[in-house]
Coordinates of C-alpha atoms in Angstrom, one line a residue:
M1 CA -9.0 10.6 -27.5
N2 CA -8.0 6.9 -27.2
D3 CA -11.0 5.7 -24.8
R4 CA -9.3 2.1 -24.1
L5 CA -9.7 1.5 -20.6
H6 CA -6.9 0.1 -18.5
S7 CA -8.0 -3.0 -16.5
P8 CA -6.6 -3.7 -12.9
T9 CA -4.2 -6.1 -14.5
E10 CA -3.0 -3.5 -16.7
M11 CA -2.8 -0.7 -13.8
G12 CA -0.1 -3.1 -12.1
Q13 CA 1.7 -3.4 -15.3
I14 CA 2.1 0.1 -15.6
W15 CA 2.9 0.5 -12.2
Q16 CA 5.8 -1.6 -12.6
L17 CA 6.9 0.5 -15.9
T18 CA 6.7 3.5 -13.7
Q19 CA 8.0 2.4 -9.9
H20 CA 11.1 4.4 -10.0
Q21 CA 9.2 7.6 -10.1
S22 CA 7.3 7.2 -6.9
A23 CA 10.1 8.3 -4.6
E24 CA 9.5 11.5 -6.2
Q25 CA 5.8 11.7 -5.0
P26 CA 4.4 13.4 -1.8
S27 CA 4.7 11.1 1.4
G28 CA 1.5 12.3 3.3
L29 CA -1.2 10.3 3.8
A30 CA -3.8 13.0 5.1
L31 CA -7.2 12.5 3.3
E32 CA -8.0 16.3 4.1
E33 CA -6.5 19.2 2.3
T34 CA -6.7 21.2 5.7
G35 CA -4.6 23.9 7.3
H36 CA -2.0 26.0 5.8
N37 CA 1.9 24.7 5.4
P38 CA 4.3 24.9 2.4
D39 CA 3.3 22.2 0.7
Q40 CA -0.3 23.2 0.5
Q41 CA -0.1 25.3 -2.3
A42 CA 1.9 23.0 -4.4
R43 CA -0.3 20.0 -3.7
W44 CA -3.6 22.6 -5.0
D45 CA -1.2 23.3 -8.4
N46 CA -0.8 19.6 -8.9
E47 CA -4.5 19.0 -8.4
L48 CA -5.3 21.7 -11.0
F49 CA -3.0 20.4 -13.3
L50 CA -4.4 16.8 -12.8
R51 CA -7.7 17.9 -13.6
K52 CA -6.9 19.6 -16.8
T53 CA -5.1 16.6 -17.9
F54 CA -7.8 14.6 -17.5
E55 CA -10.1 17.1 -19.4
Q56 CA -7.8 17.0 -22.3
N57 CA -7.2 13.3 -22.3
A58 CA -8.5 10.9 -19.6
D59 CA -6.0 8.0 -20.7
A60 CA -3.1 10.6 -19.6
G61 CA -4.4 11.8 -16.7
I62 CA -5.3 8.3 -15.2
S63 CA -1.6 7.3 -15.9
L64 CA -0.2 10.6 -14.2
L65 CA -2.6 9.9 -11.1
F66 CA -1.6 6.3 -10.9
R67 CA 2.2 7.3 -11.1
Q68 CA 1.8 9.6 -8.3
Y69 CA -0.3 7.8 -6.1
Y70 CA -0.5 4.2 -6.5
A71 CA 2.5 3.4 -4.2
L72 CA 1.0 5.9 -1.4
L73 CA -2.2 4.3 -1.8
C74 CA -1.0 0.8 -1.6
S75 CA 0.9 1.9 1.5
H76 CA -2.5 3.4 3.0
A77 CA -4.4 0.1 2.1
I78 CA -1.9 -2.5 3.7
R79 CA -2.6 -0.7 6.9
Y80 CA -6.1 -2.2 7.1
V81 CA -5.8 -5.5 5.1
S82 CA -2.0 -6.3 6.3
S83 CA -1.6 -7.9 3.0
K84 CA 0.5 -6.6 0.1
A85 CA -1.5 -8.4 -2.5
I86 CA -4.8 -7.6 -1.3
A87 CA -3.9 -3.7 -1.0
E88 CA -2.4 -3.8 -4.9
D89 CA -5.9 -5.4 -6.0
I90 CA -7.7 -2.8 -3.8
V91 CA -5.9 0.2 -5.2
S92 CA -5.9 -1.0 -8.9
D93 CA -9.6 -1.6 -8.2
I94 CA -10.1 2.0 -7.4
F95 CA -7.8 3.3 -10.2
Y96 CA -10.0 1.3 -12.7
E97 CA -13.6 2.5 -11.7
F98 CA -12.3 6.0 -11.1
H99 CA -11.3 5.8 -14.9
A100 CA -13.9 3.5 -16.3
D101 CA -17.1 5.1 -14.2
L102 CA -15.7 8.5 -15.0
R103 CA -15.8 9.4 -11.4
Y104 CA -13.3 12.2 -12.1
Q105 CA -15.9 14.3 -13.7
S106 CA -18.4 14.3 -10.4
I107 CA -15.7 14.6 -7.6
T108 CA -16.0 17.7 -5.6
T109 CA -13.2 17.0 -3.5
S110 CA -9.3 16.9 -4.4
Y111 CA -8.7 13.4 -6.4
R112 CA -6.1 12.9 -3.6
A113 CA -8.5 12.7 -0.9
Y114 CA -11.2 10.9 -3.1
L115 CA -8.9 8.1 -3.7
F116 CA -7.3 7.9 -0.2
T117 CA -11.2 7.7 1.1
A118 CA -12.0 5.3 -1.6
V119 CA -9.3 2.9 -0.9
R120 CA -9.8 3.0 3.2
N121 CA -13.5 2.5 2.4
R122 CA -13.0 -0.4 0.1
A123 CA -10.5 -2.1 2.6
F124 CA -13.3 -1.8 5.4
D125 CA -15.5 -3.9 2.8
H126 CA -12.8 -6.6 2.6
V127 CA -12.5 -6.5 6.2
R128 CA -16.3 -7.1 6.5
A129 CA -16.1 -9.8 4.2
E130 CA -13.4 -11.7 6.0
M131 CA -14.5 -11.1 9.5
R132 CA -17.9 -13.4 8.2
H133 CA -15.4 -16.2 7.6
T134 CA -14.3 -15.9 11.6
T135 CA -17.1 -14.5 13.5
S136 CA -21.1 -14.5 13.3
L137 CA -22.7 -12.5 10.5
D138 CA -24.2 -10.1 13.0
K139 CA -21.3 -9.5 15.1
A140 CA -19.2 -8.9 11.9
D141 CA -21.7 -6.4 10.5
S142 CA -21.8 -4.4 14.0
I143 CA -17.9 -4.4 14.5
A144 CA -17.4 -3.4 10.9
A145 CA -20.0 -0.8 10.9
H146 CA -18.5 0.7 14.2
I147 CA -15.4 1.0 12.6
T148 CA -16.2 2.7 9.2
Q149 CA -18.8 5.3 10.8
S150 CA -16.7 6.6 13.6
P151 CA -13.6 8.7 13.2
D152 CA -12.5 7.7 16.8
S153 CA -12.6 3.9 15.4
I154 CA -10.5 4.8 12.7
T155 CA -8.0 6.6 14.9
Q156 CA -7.9 3.3 17.6
Y157 CA -7.4 0.9 14.6
E158 CA -4.7 2.9 13.2
E159 CA -3.3 3.0 17.0
L160 CA -3.6 -0.8 16.8
Y161 CA -1.7 -1.0 13.4
H162 CA 1.1 1.0 15.0
D163 CA 1.5 -1.3 18.0
V164 CA 1.8 -4.4 15.5
E165 CA 4.1 -2.4 13.6
N166 CA 6.2 -1.7 16.6
A167 CA 6.1 -5.6 17.8
I168 CA 7.4 -6.6 14.5
N169 CA 10.3 -4.4 14.6
A170 CA 11.3 -5.4 18.1
M171 CA 11.3 -8.9 17.2
P172 CA 14.9 -10.7 16.4
L173 CA 16.2 -10.2 13.0
K174 CA 15.5 -13.7 11.9
R175 CA 12.0 -13.9 13.4
R176 CA 10.7 -10.7 11.6
Q177 CA 12.3 -11.6 8.2
I178 CA 10.4 -14.7 8.2
Y179 CA 6.9 -13.1 9.8
V180 CA 7.4 -10.6 7.3
M181 CA 7.7 -12.7 4.2
H182 CA 4.7 -14.8 5.6
R183 CA 2.4 -12.1 6.4
F184 CA 3.1 -9.3 4.1
E185 CA 4.9 -11.1 1.2
G186 CA 2.3 -13.9 1.0
K187 CA 4.9 -16.5 1.0
K188 CA 3.9 -20.1 2.3
Y189 CA 6.1 -21.8 4.9
Q190 CA 7.6 -24.1 2.5
E191 CA 8.5 -21.3 0.1
I192 CA 10.4 -19.6 2.9
A193 CA 12.1 -22.5 4.0
D194 CA 13.5 -23.1 0.8
E195 CA 14.4 -19.7 0.1
L196 CA 16.1 -19.1 3.6
H197 CA 17.6 -22.8 3.6
L198 CA 15.8 -23.8 6.8
S199 CA 13.8 -26.6 7.8
L200 CA 10.1 -26.1 7.9
R201 CA 9.8 -26.8 11.5
T202 CA 12.2 -23.6 12.0
I203 CA 10.0 -21.3 9.9
E204 CA 6.7 -22.8 11.8
A205 CA 8.7 -22.1 15.3
H206 CA 9.4 -18.5 14.3
I207 CA 6.0 -17.8 13.0
Y208 CA 4.5 -19.1 15.9
Q209 CA 6.8 -16.9 18.4
A210 CA 6.2 -14.3 16.4
M211 CA 2.6 -14.2 16.7
R212 CA 3.0 -14.9 20.3
Q213 CA 4.7 -11.6 20.9
I214 CA 2.3 -9.3 18.9
Q215 CA -0.5 -10.9 21.1
N216 CA 1.6 -10.1 24.2
T217 CA 2.0 -6.4 22.8
L218 CA -1.9 -6.5 22.0
K219 CA -2.8 -7.6 25.6
G220 CA -5.4 -5.2 26.8
K221 CA -6.4 -3.3 23.8
W222 CA -9.4 -2.0 22.2
L223 CA -12.3 -4.4 21.1
M224 CA -10.8 -3.9 17.3
I225 CA -8.0 -6.2 18.4
L226 CA -10.7 -9.1 17.2
F227 CA -10.1 -8.2 14.0
V228 CA -6.7 -7.8 14.2
I229 CA -6.0 -11.3 15.8
S230 CA -8.1 -12.8 13.0
Q231 CA -5.8 -11.1 10.1
F232 CA -2.7 -12.1 12.1
Y233 CA -3.5 -15.3 13.2
F234 CA -4.7 -16.5 9.7
L235 CA -2.2 -19.1 8.4
A236 CA -2.2 -19.3 4.7
T237 CA -0.3 -22.5 4.8

């Protein structure tokens, strides 16, 4: 067996080589394998195949698992951290630990359920760390603990995410394009201005208007808005 471990950076390189295969993977984001549906048997067959692959060759197993779930897990993570780069780092770290720490040997749920839960929990760890920069330590720990321990809180958080997503989709095309480039692609104002051949002041105006639109959408929402606002209003200029 080849015992060389893939680092998080190498995981990203593997993804670049196999990205075209992601369209063939399941699209569901469920954390638990509950209920009866036509896809359930196929999902469990796939789980058994993955486990047998890990038993025979852990490197082959992690590569197969990575191809199947990397894109889905990044999409899941970005719902919480609102940054593509951070989401990719979180997912790559989870895969690396899954392999390097031999966690696949002790998982009692499905690999899929473990990965989605691990990514979500790591995203909340990131939330807690970021909130310490914008609020008091006690308040950050209190809010983050409430999120991670309460299923209702997770549901409310995801509802807020969809509210923000709807607000972005309702923006005029150019405003939406600029906002997505800034918040989800991590581009700075000047980079966007250069790429779109617009003035820096125009970019700033579009971002300001986009944030106002999101703020109006989130008025009167649940307390978790404190975090959402801190994420969407932090300008990395």
